[in-house]
């Protein structure tokens, strides 16, 4: 993702970036860079799908039917890789509709199912990590309830850029056994880790020249 293509909304002089340093051009560059970092996380999911060689891969699937049409993904399959999977929680919101859980990726195998939360960096926000753990723990339980083949469902937190899970900053202890490197995730799911990173390196060089 390129910094030069980002177009954050609003007047830069009304932003916290300008308030912090008082220089319009520099504040705009920082704002666009921050926007790019956030966007890179979403782009990574799309690249994971693009560079996956899995023979039965899917994108943007749901574990439920919508009111207008049948959209529920059939969990009876024994082999599938899904990028962006949405589930319904048992809990409802103030409008009486069931709340949703989003999983970045799902790997379906004959003997088990694994849910993934994919992070671009090495730091998991301390305040959010417990909530993300509980979210995936709940999602795994829902999958086990709905799976016709009654497989065990596990979940992993993937830190894409680290070489070893010891490099991941995470203070919520129950989540630590569920950590995984991007390289291990790629090997497990058939993603070409080297080629995907080479594509991102092209953008990084262009961003460096732009800055």
PDB file of C-alpha atoms in Angstrom:
ATOM      1  CA  UNK A   1       0.000   0.000   0.000  1.00  0.00           C
ATOM      2  CA  UNK A   2       1.363   3.392  -1.021  1.00  0.00           C
ATOM      3  CA  UNK A   3       1.426   6.453   1.215  1.00  0.00           C
ATOM      4  CA  UNK A   4       0.956   8.782  -1.757  1.00  0.00           C
ATOM      5  CA  UNK A   5      -2.395   7.170  -2.591  1.00  0.00           C
ATOM      6  CA  UNK A   6      -3.922   7.632   0.865  1.00  0.00           C
ATOM      7  CA  UNK A   7      -6.498  10.417   1.154  1.00  0.00           C
ATOM      8  CA  UNK A   8      -7.568  10.903   4.779  1.00  0.00           C
ATOM      9  CA  UNK A   9     -10.701  12.981   5.180  1.00  0.00           C
ATOM     10  CA  UNK A  10     -10.922  16.382   6.860  1.00  0.00           C
ATOM     11  CA  UNK A  11      -8.870  19.549   7.055  1.00  0.00           C
ATOM     12  CA  UNK A  12      -5.340  18.727   8.196  1.00  0.00           C
ATOM     13  CA  UNK A  13      -5.272  21.934  10.272  1.00  0.00           C
ATOM     14  CA  UNK A  14      -8.168  20.583  12.342  1.00  0.00           C
ATOM     15  CA  UNK A  15      -6.381  17.300  13.028  1.00  0.00           C
ATOM     16  CA  UNK A  16      -4.442  16.110  16.040  1.00  0.00           C
ATOM     17  CA  UNK A  17      -1.427  15.662  13.781  1.00  0.00           C
ATOM     18  CA  UNK A  18      -1.300  19.400  13.047  1.00  0.00           C
ATOM     19  CA  UNK A  19      -2.012  20.279  16.667  1.00  0.00           C
ATOM     20  CA  UNK A  20       0.949  18.131  17.706  1.00  0.00           C
ATOM     21  CA  UNK A  21       3.615  19.693  15.455  1.00  0.00           C
ATOM     22  CA  UNK A  22       2.070  22.798  13.855  1.00  0.00           C
ATOM     23  CA  UNK A  23       3.524  22.157  10.377  1.00  0.00           C
ATOM     24  CA  UNK A  24       0.960  21.457   7.674  1.00  0.00           C
ATOM     25  CA  UNK A  25       3.053  19.408   5.218  1.00  0.00           C
ATOM     26  CA  UNK A  26       4.706  17.315   7.931  1.00  0.00           C
ATOM     27  CA  UNK A  27       1.388  16.747   9.702  1.00  0.00           C
ATOM     28  CA  UNK A  28      -0.188  15.609   6.426  1.00  0.00           C
ATOM     29  CA  UNK A  29       2.655  13.165   5.810  1.00  0.00           C
ATOM     30  CA  UNK A  30       2.335  11.686   9.302  1.00  0.00           C
ATOM     31  CA  UNK A  31      -1.439  11.373   8.898  1.00  0.00           C
ATOM     32  CA  UNK A  32      -1.123   9.649   5.518  1.00  0.00           C
ATOM     33  CA  UNK A  33       1.588   7.341   6.877  1.00  0.00           C
ATOM     34  CA  UNK A  34      -0.608   6.383   9.830  1.00  0.00           C
ATOM     35  CA  UNK A  35      -3.494   5.727   7.446  1.00  0.00           C
ATOM     36  CA  UNK A  36      -1.201   3.500   5.373  1.00  0.00           C
ATOM     37  CA  UNK A  37      -0.106   1.466   8.402  1.00  0.00           C
ATOM     38  CA  UNK A  38      -3.748   0.817   9.288  1.00  0.00           C
ATOM     39  CA  UNK A  39      -4.624   0.007   5.679  1.00  0.00           C
ATOM     40  CA  UNK A  40      -1.710  -2.418   5.416  1.00  0.00           C
ATOM     41  CA  UNK A  41      -3.430  -4.705   7.899  1.00  0.00           C
ATOM     42  CA  UNK A  42      -6.508  -5.022   5.701  1.00  0.00           C
ATOM     43  CA  UNK A  43      -4.397  -5.330   2.564  1.00  0.00           C
ATOM     44  CA  UNK A  44      -2.428  -8.176   4.146  1.00  0.00           C
ATOM     45  CA  UNK A  45      -5.575 -10.293   4.332  1.00  0.00           C
ATOM     46  CA  UNK A  46      -6.224  -9.716   0.628  1.00  0.00           C
ATOM     47  CA  UNK A  47      -2.620 -10.639  -0.216  1.00  0.00           C
ATOM     48  CA  UNK A  48      -2.865 -13.805   1.886  1.00  0.00           C
ATOM     49  CA  UNK A  49      -5.763 -14.894  -0.315  1.00  0.00           C
ATOM     50  CA  UNK A  50      -4.007 -13.835  -3.525  1.00  0.00           C
ATOM     51  CA  UNK A  51      -0.780 -15.680  -2.738  1.00  0.00           C
ATOM     52  CA  UNK A  52      -2.407 -18.807  -1.332  1.00  0.00           C
ATOM     53  CA  UNK A  53      -2.024 -21.930  -3.456  1.00  0.00           C
ATOM     54  CA  UNK A  54      -4.731 -23.785  -1.540  1.00  0.00           C
ATOM     55  CA  UNK A  55      -6.888 -25.664  -4.036  1.00  0.00           C
ATOM     56  CA  UNK A  56     -10.129 -24.961  -2.172  1.00  0.00           C
ATOM     57  CA  UNK A  57      -9.894 -21.341  -1.056  1.00  0.00           C
ATOM     58  CA  UNK A  58     -12.732 -18.916  -0.405  1.00  0.00           C
ATOM     59  CA  UNK A  59     -13.106 -15.242   0.492  1.00  0.00           C
ATOM     60  CA  UNK A  60     -15.664 -13.341   2.580  1.00  0.00           C
ATOM     61  CA  UNK A  61     -17.775 -16.259   3.794  1.00  0.00           C
ATOM     62  CA  UNK A  62     -20.488 -16.335   6.460  1.00  0.00           C
ATOM     63  CA  UNK A  63     -21.483 -19.012   8.955  1.00  0.00           C
ATOM     64  CA  UNK A  64     -25.140 -17.982   8.768  1.00  0.00           C
ATOM     65  CA  UNK A  65     -27.873 -17.209   6.271  1.00  0.00           C
ATOM     66  CA  UNK A  66     -29.021 -13.647   5.632  1.00  0.00           C
ATOM     67  CA  UNK A  67     -32.758 -12.792   5.538  1.00  0.00           C
ATOM     68  CA  UNK A  68     -32.772 -12.392   1.745  1.00  0.00           C
ATOM     69  CA  UNK A  69     -30.727 -15.410   0.661  1.00  0.00           C
ATOM     70  CA  UNK A  70     -28.833 -18.514   1.770  1.00  0.00           C
ATOM     71  CA  UNK A  71     -25.228 -17.473   2.404  1.00  0.00           C
ATOM     72  CA  UNK A  72     -24.115 -20.011   5.007  1.00  0.00           C
ATOM     73  CA  UNK A  73     -20.782 -21.696   4.295  1.00  0.00           C
ATOM     74  CA  UNK A  74     -21.074 -25.486   4.333  1.00  0.00           C
ATOM     75  CA  UNK A  75     -18.790 -26.734   7.112  1.00  0.00           C
ATOM     76  CA  UNK A  76     -19.176 -30.321   5.940  1.00  0.00           C
ATOM     77  CA  UNK A  77     -16.138 -29.832   3.710  1.00  0.00           C
ATOM     78  CA  UNK A  78     -12.960 -31.575   4.864  1.00  0.00           C
ATOM     79  CA  UNK A  79     -10.465 -29.236   3.229  1.00  0.00           C
ATOM     80  CA  UNK A  80     -10.806 -25.478   2.768  1.00  0.00           C
ATOM     81  CA  UNK A  81      -9.039 -22.174   3.387  1.00  0.00           C
ATOM     82  CA  UNK A  82     -11.220 -19.127   4.023  1.00  0.00           C
ATOM     83  CA  UNK A  83     -10.047 -15.523   4.216  1.00  0.00           C
ATOM     84  CA  UNK A  84     -12.484 -13.249   6.091  1.00  0.00           C
ATOM     85  CA  UNK A  85     -15.074 -15.399   7.848  1.00  0.00           C
ATOM     86  CA  UNK A  86     -18.028 -13.946   9.752  1.00  0.00           C
ATOM     87  CA  UNK A  87     -20.043 -15.702  12.447  1.00  0.00           C
ATOM     88  CA  UNK A  88     -23.141 -14.906  14.502  1.00  0.00           C
ATOM     89  CA  UNK A  89     -22.866 -14.720  18.270  1.00  0.00           C
ATOM     90  CA  UNK A  90     -25.638 -15.875  20.568  1.00  0.00           C
ATOM     91  CA  UNK A  91     -25.713 -12.389  22.108  1.00  0.00           C
ATOM     92  CA  UNK A  92     -27.982  -9.768  20.527  1.00  0.00           C
ATOM     93  CA  UNK A  93     -27.539  -5.997  20.234  1.00  0.00           C
ATOM     94  CA  UNK A  94     -29.933  -3.248  21.319  1.00  0.00           C
ATOM     95  CA  UNK A  95     -31.916  -3.731  18.074  1.00  0.00           C
ATOM     96  CA  UNK A  96     -32.439  -7.411  18.777  1.00  0.00           C
ATOM     97  CA  UNK A  97     -30.049  -8.567  16.066  1.00  0.00           C
ATOM     98  CA  UNK A  98     -27.327 -11.099  16.736  1.00  0.00           C
ATOM     99  CA  UNK A  99     -23.847  -9.652  17.113  1.00  0.00           C
ATOM    100  CA  UNK A 100     -21.114 -10.801  14.731  1.00  0.00           C
ATOM    101  CA  UNK A 101     -17.588 -12.164  15.115  1.00  0.00           C
ATOM    102  CA  UNK A 102     -15.054 -11.619  12.332  1.00  0.00           C
ATOM    103  CA  UNK A 103     -12.178 -14.041  11.800  1.00  0.00           C
ATOM    104  CA  UNK A 104      -9.347 -13.026   9.487  1.00  0.00           C
ATOM    105  CA  UNK A 105      -8.870 -16.596   8.210  1.00  0.00           C
ATOM    106  CA  UNK A 106     -10.049 -20.165   8.765  1.00  0.00           C
ATOM    107  CA  UNK A 107      -8.332 -23.417   7.845  1.00  0.00           C
ATOM    108  CA  UNK A 108     -10.625 -26.434   7.576  1.00  0.00           C
ATOM    109  CA  UNK A 109      -8.909 -29.836   7.733  1.00  0.00           C
ATOM    110  CA  UNK A 110     -10.298 -33.374   7.958  1.00  0.00           C
ATOM    111  CA  UNK A 111      -9.522 -33.666  11.680  1.00  0.00           C
ATOM    112  CA  UNK A 112      -9.698 -30.054  12.944  1.00  0.00           C
ATOM    113  CA  UNK A 113     -10.558 -26.426  12.195  1.00  0.00           C
ATOM    114  CA  UNK A 114      -8.313 -23.466  13.043  1.00  0.00           C
ATOM    115  CA  UNK A 115      -9.301 -19.806  13.285  1.00  0.00           C
ATOM    116  CA  UNK A 116      -6.737 -17.022  12.776  1.00  0.00           C
ATOM    117  CA  UNK A 117      -6.344 -13.389  13.805  1.00  0.00           C
ATOM    118  CA  UNK A 118      -3.594 -11.887  11.632  1.00  0.00           C
ATOM    119  CA  UNK A 119      -1.500  -8.935  12.819  1.00  0.00           C
ATOM    120  CA  UNK A 120       0.980  -7.032  10.685  1.00  0.00           C
ATOM    121  CA  UNK A 121       3.195  -5.997  13.606  1.00  0.00           C
ATOM    122  CA  UNK A 122       4.668  -7.675  16.669  1.00  0.00           C
ATOM    123  CA  UNK A 123       2.698  -5.874  19.342  1.00  0.00           C
ATOM    124  CA  UNK A 124      -0.730  -6.937  20.559  1.00  0.00           C
ATOM    125  CA  UNK A 125      -2.480  -4.097  22.360  1.00  0.00           C
ATOM    126  CA  UNK A 126      -2.600  -4.965  26.068  1.00  0.00           C
ATOM    127  CA  UNK A 127      -6.128  -3.644  26.545  1.00  0.00           C
ATOM    128  CA  UNK A 128      -7.462  -5.354  23.430  1.00  0.00           C
ATOM    129  CA  UNK A 129      -5.591  -8.672  23.640  1.00  0.00           C
ATOM    130  CA  UNK A 130      -7.877 -10.131  26.306  1.00  0.00           C
ATOM    131  CA  UNK A 131     -10.935  -9.144  24.294  1.00  0.00           C
ATOM    132  CA  UNK A 132      -9.516 -10.658  21.104  1.00  0.00           C
ATOM    133  CA  UNK A 133      -8.662 -13.858  22.965  1.00  0.00           C
ATOM    134  CA  UNK A 134     -12.184 -14.126  24.329  1.00  0.00           C
ATOM    135  CA  UNK A 135     -13.632 -13.376  20.898  1.00  0.00           C
ATOM    136  CA  UNK A 136     -11.719 -16.191  19.190  1.00  0.00           C
ATOM    137  CA  UNK A 137     -12.351 -18.544  22.123  1.00  0.00           C
ATOM    138  CA  UNK A 138     -16.075 -17.904  21.709  1.00  0.00           C
ATOM    139  CA  UNK A 139     -15.849 -18.293  17.923  1.00  0.00           C
ATOM    140  CA  UNK A 140     -14.071 -21.644  18.294  1.00  0.00           C
ATOM    141  CA  UNK A 141     -16.870 -22.849  20.552  1.00  0.00           C
ATOM    142  CA  UNK A 142     -19.493 -21.758  18.018  1.00  0.00           C
ATOM    143  CA  UNK A 143     -17.680 -23.601  15.214  1.00  0.00           C
ATOM    144  CA  UNK A 144     -17.563 -26.795  17.256  1.00  0.00           C
ATOM    145  CA  UNK A 145     -21.298 -26.517  17.926  1.00  0.00           C
ATOM    146  CA  UNK A 146     -22.123 -25.962  14.248  1.00  0.00           C
ATOM    147  CA  UNK A 147     -19.666 -28.365  12.630  1.00  0.00           C
ATOM    148  CA  UNK A 148     -21.561 -31.465  11.401  1.00  0.00           C
ATOM    149  CA  UNK A 149     -18.308 -33.461  11.586  1.00  0.00           C
ATOM    150  CA  UNK A 150     -17.749 -32.527  15.261  1.00  0.00           C
ATOM    151  CA  UNK A 151     -14.105 -31.561  14.838  1.00  0.00           C
ATOM    152  CA  UNK A 152     -11.966 -29.806  17.413  1.00  0.00           C
ATOM    153  CA  UNK A 153     -11.566 -26.077  16.726  1.00  0.00           C
ATOM    154  CA  UNK A 154      -8.455 -24.167  17.796  1.00  0.00           C
ATOM    155  CA  UNK A 155      -7.400 -20.552  17.219  1.00  0.00           C
ATOM    156  CA  UNK A 156      -4.138 -18.707  16.600  1.00  0.00           C
ATOM    157  CA  UNK A 157      -2.859 -15.136  16.774  1.00  0.00           C
ATOM    158  CA  UNK A 158      -0.527 -14.606  13.832  1.00  0.00           C
ATOM    159  CA  UNK A 159       2.195 -11.956  13.931  1.00  0.00           C
ATOM    160  CA  UNK A 160       3.229 -11.698  10.290  1.00  0.00           C
ATOM    161  CA  UNK A 161       6.652 -10.079  10.531  1.00  0.00           C
ATOM    162  CA  UNK A 162       8.347 -11.805  13.468  1.00  0.00           C
ATOM    163  CA  UNK A 163      10.847 -14.653  13.097  1.00  0.00           C
ATOM    164  CA  UNK A 164       9.995 -16.203  16.458  1.00  0.00           C
ATOM    165  CA  UNK A 165       6.958 -15.977  18.737  1.00  0.00           C
ATOM    166  CA  UNK A 166       9.261 -14.805  21.556  1.00  0.00           C
ATOM    167  CA  UNK A 167       9.450 -11.469  19.697  1.00  0.00           C
ATOM    168  CA  UNK A 168       5.704 -10.892  20.071  1.00  0.00           C
ATOM    169  CA  UNK A 169       4.699  -8.390  22.733  1.00  0.00           C
ATOM    170  CA  UNK A 170       1.683  -9.828  24.544  1.00  0.00           C
ATOM    171  CA  UNK A 171       0.915  -9.569  28.251  1.00  0.00           C
ATOM    172  CA  UNK A 172      -2.293 -11.609  28.382  1.00  0.00           C
ATOM    173  CA  UNK A 173      -0.953 -14.995  29.500  1.00  0.00           C
ATOM    174  CA  UNK A 174      -3.823 -17.293  28.333  1.00  0.00           C
ATOM    175  CA  UNK A 175      -3.227 -16.144  24.726  1.00  0.00           C
ATOM    176  CA  UNK A 176       0.487 -17.008  24.622  1.00  0.00           C
ATOM    177  CA  UNK A 177       0.054 -20.721  23.704  1.00  0.00           C
ATOM    178  CA  UNK A 178      -1.928 -19.547  20.682  1.00  0.00           C
ATOM    179  CA  UNK A 179       0.794 -17.377  19.120  1.00  0.00           C
ATOM    180  CA  UNK A 180       2.147 -18.126  15.632  1.00  0.00           C
ATOM    181  CA  UNK A 181       4.614 -16.513  13.234  1.00  0.00           C
ATOM    182  CA  UNK A 182       3.569 -15.394   9.770  1.00  0.00           C
ATOM    183  CA  UNK A 183       5.996 -17.854   8.217  1.00  0.00           C
ATOM    184  CA  UNK A 184       4.459 -20.804  10.082  1.00  0.00           C
ATOM    185  CA  UNK A 185       0.967 -19.625   9.173  1.00  0.00           C
ATOM    186  CA  UNK A 186       1.949 -19.355   5.513  1.00  0.00           C
ATOM    187  CA  UNK A 187       3.441 -22.846   5.495  1.00  0.00           C
ATOM    188  CA  UNK A 188       0.325 -24.297   7.114  1.00  0.00           C
ATOM    189  CA  UNK A 189      -2.121 -22.594   4.762  1.00  0.00           C
ATOM    190  CA  UNK A 190      -0.203 -22.769   1.473  1.00  0.00           C
ATOM    191  CA  UNK A 191       0.621 -19.065   1.228  1.00  0.00           C
ATOM    192  CA  UNK A 192       3.808 -18.101  -0.632  1.00  0.00           C
ATOM    193  CA  UNK A 193       5.443 -16.124   2.180  1.00  0.00           C
ATOM    194  CA  UNK A 194       8.458 -15.068   0.123  1.00  0.00           C
ATOM    195  CA  UNK A 195       6.522 -13.757  -2.868  1.00  0.00           C
ATOM    196  CA  UNK A 196       3.962 -11.981  -0.714  1.00  0.00           C
ATOM    197  CA  UNK A 197       6.691 -10.182   1.221  1.00  0.00           C
ATOM    198  CA  UNK A 198       8.484  -9.301  -2.024  1.00  0.00           C
ATOM    199  CA  UNK A 199       5.311  -7.538  -3.201  1.00  0.00           C
ATOM    200  CA  UNK A 200       5.143  -5.581   0.034  1.00  0.00           C
ATOM    201  CA  UNK A 201       8.823  -4.705  -0.240  1.00  0.00           C
ATOM    202  CA  UNK A 202       8.122  -2.981  -3.562  1.00  0.00           C
ATOM    203  CA  UNK A 203       5.606  -0.737  -1.805  1.00  0.00           C
ATOM    204  CA  UNK A 204       7.989  -0.057   1.055  1.00  0.00           C
ATOM    205  CA  UNK A 205      10.691   1.141  -1.350  1.00  0.00           C
ATOM    206  CA  UNK A 206       8.204   3.400  -3.128  1.00  0.00           C
ATOM    207  CA  UNK A 207       7.065   4.780   0.228  1.00  0.00           C
ATOM    208  CA  UNK A 208      10.655   5.490   1.215  1.00  0.00           C
ATOM    209  CA  UNK A 209      11.219   7.447  -1.987  1.00  0.00           C
ATOM    210  CA  UNK A 210       7.974   9.377  -1.470  1.00  0.00           C
ATOM    211  CA  UNK A 211       8.877  10.364   2.085  1.00  0.00           C
TER     212      UNK A 211
END
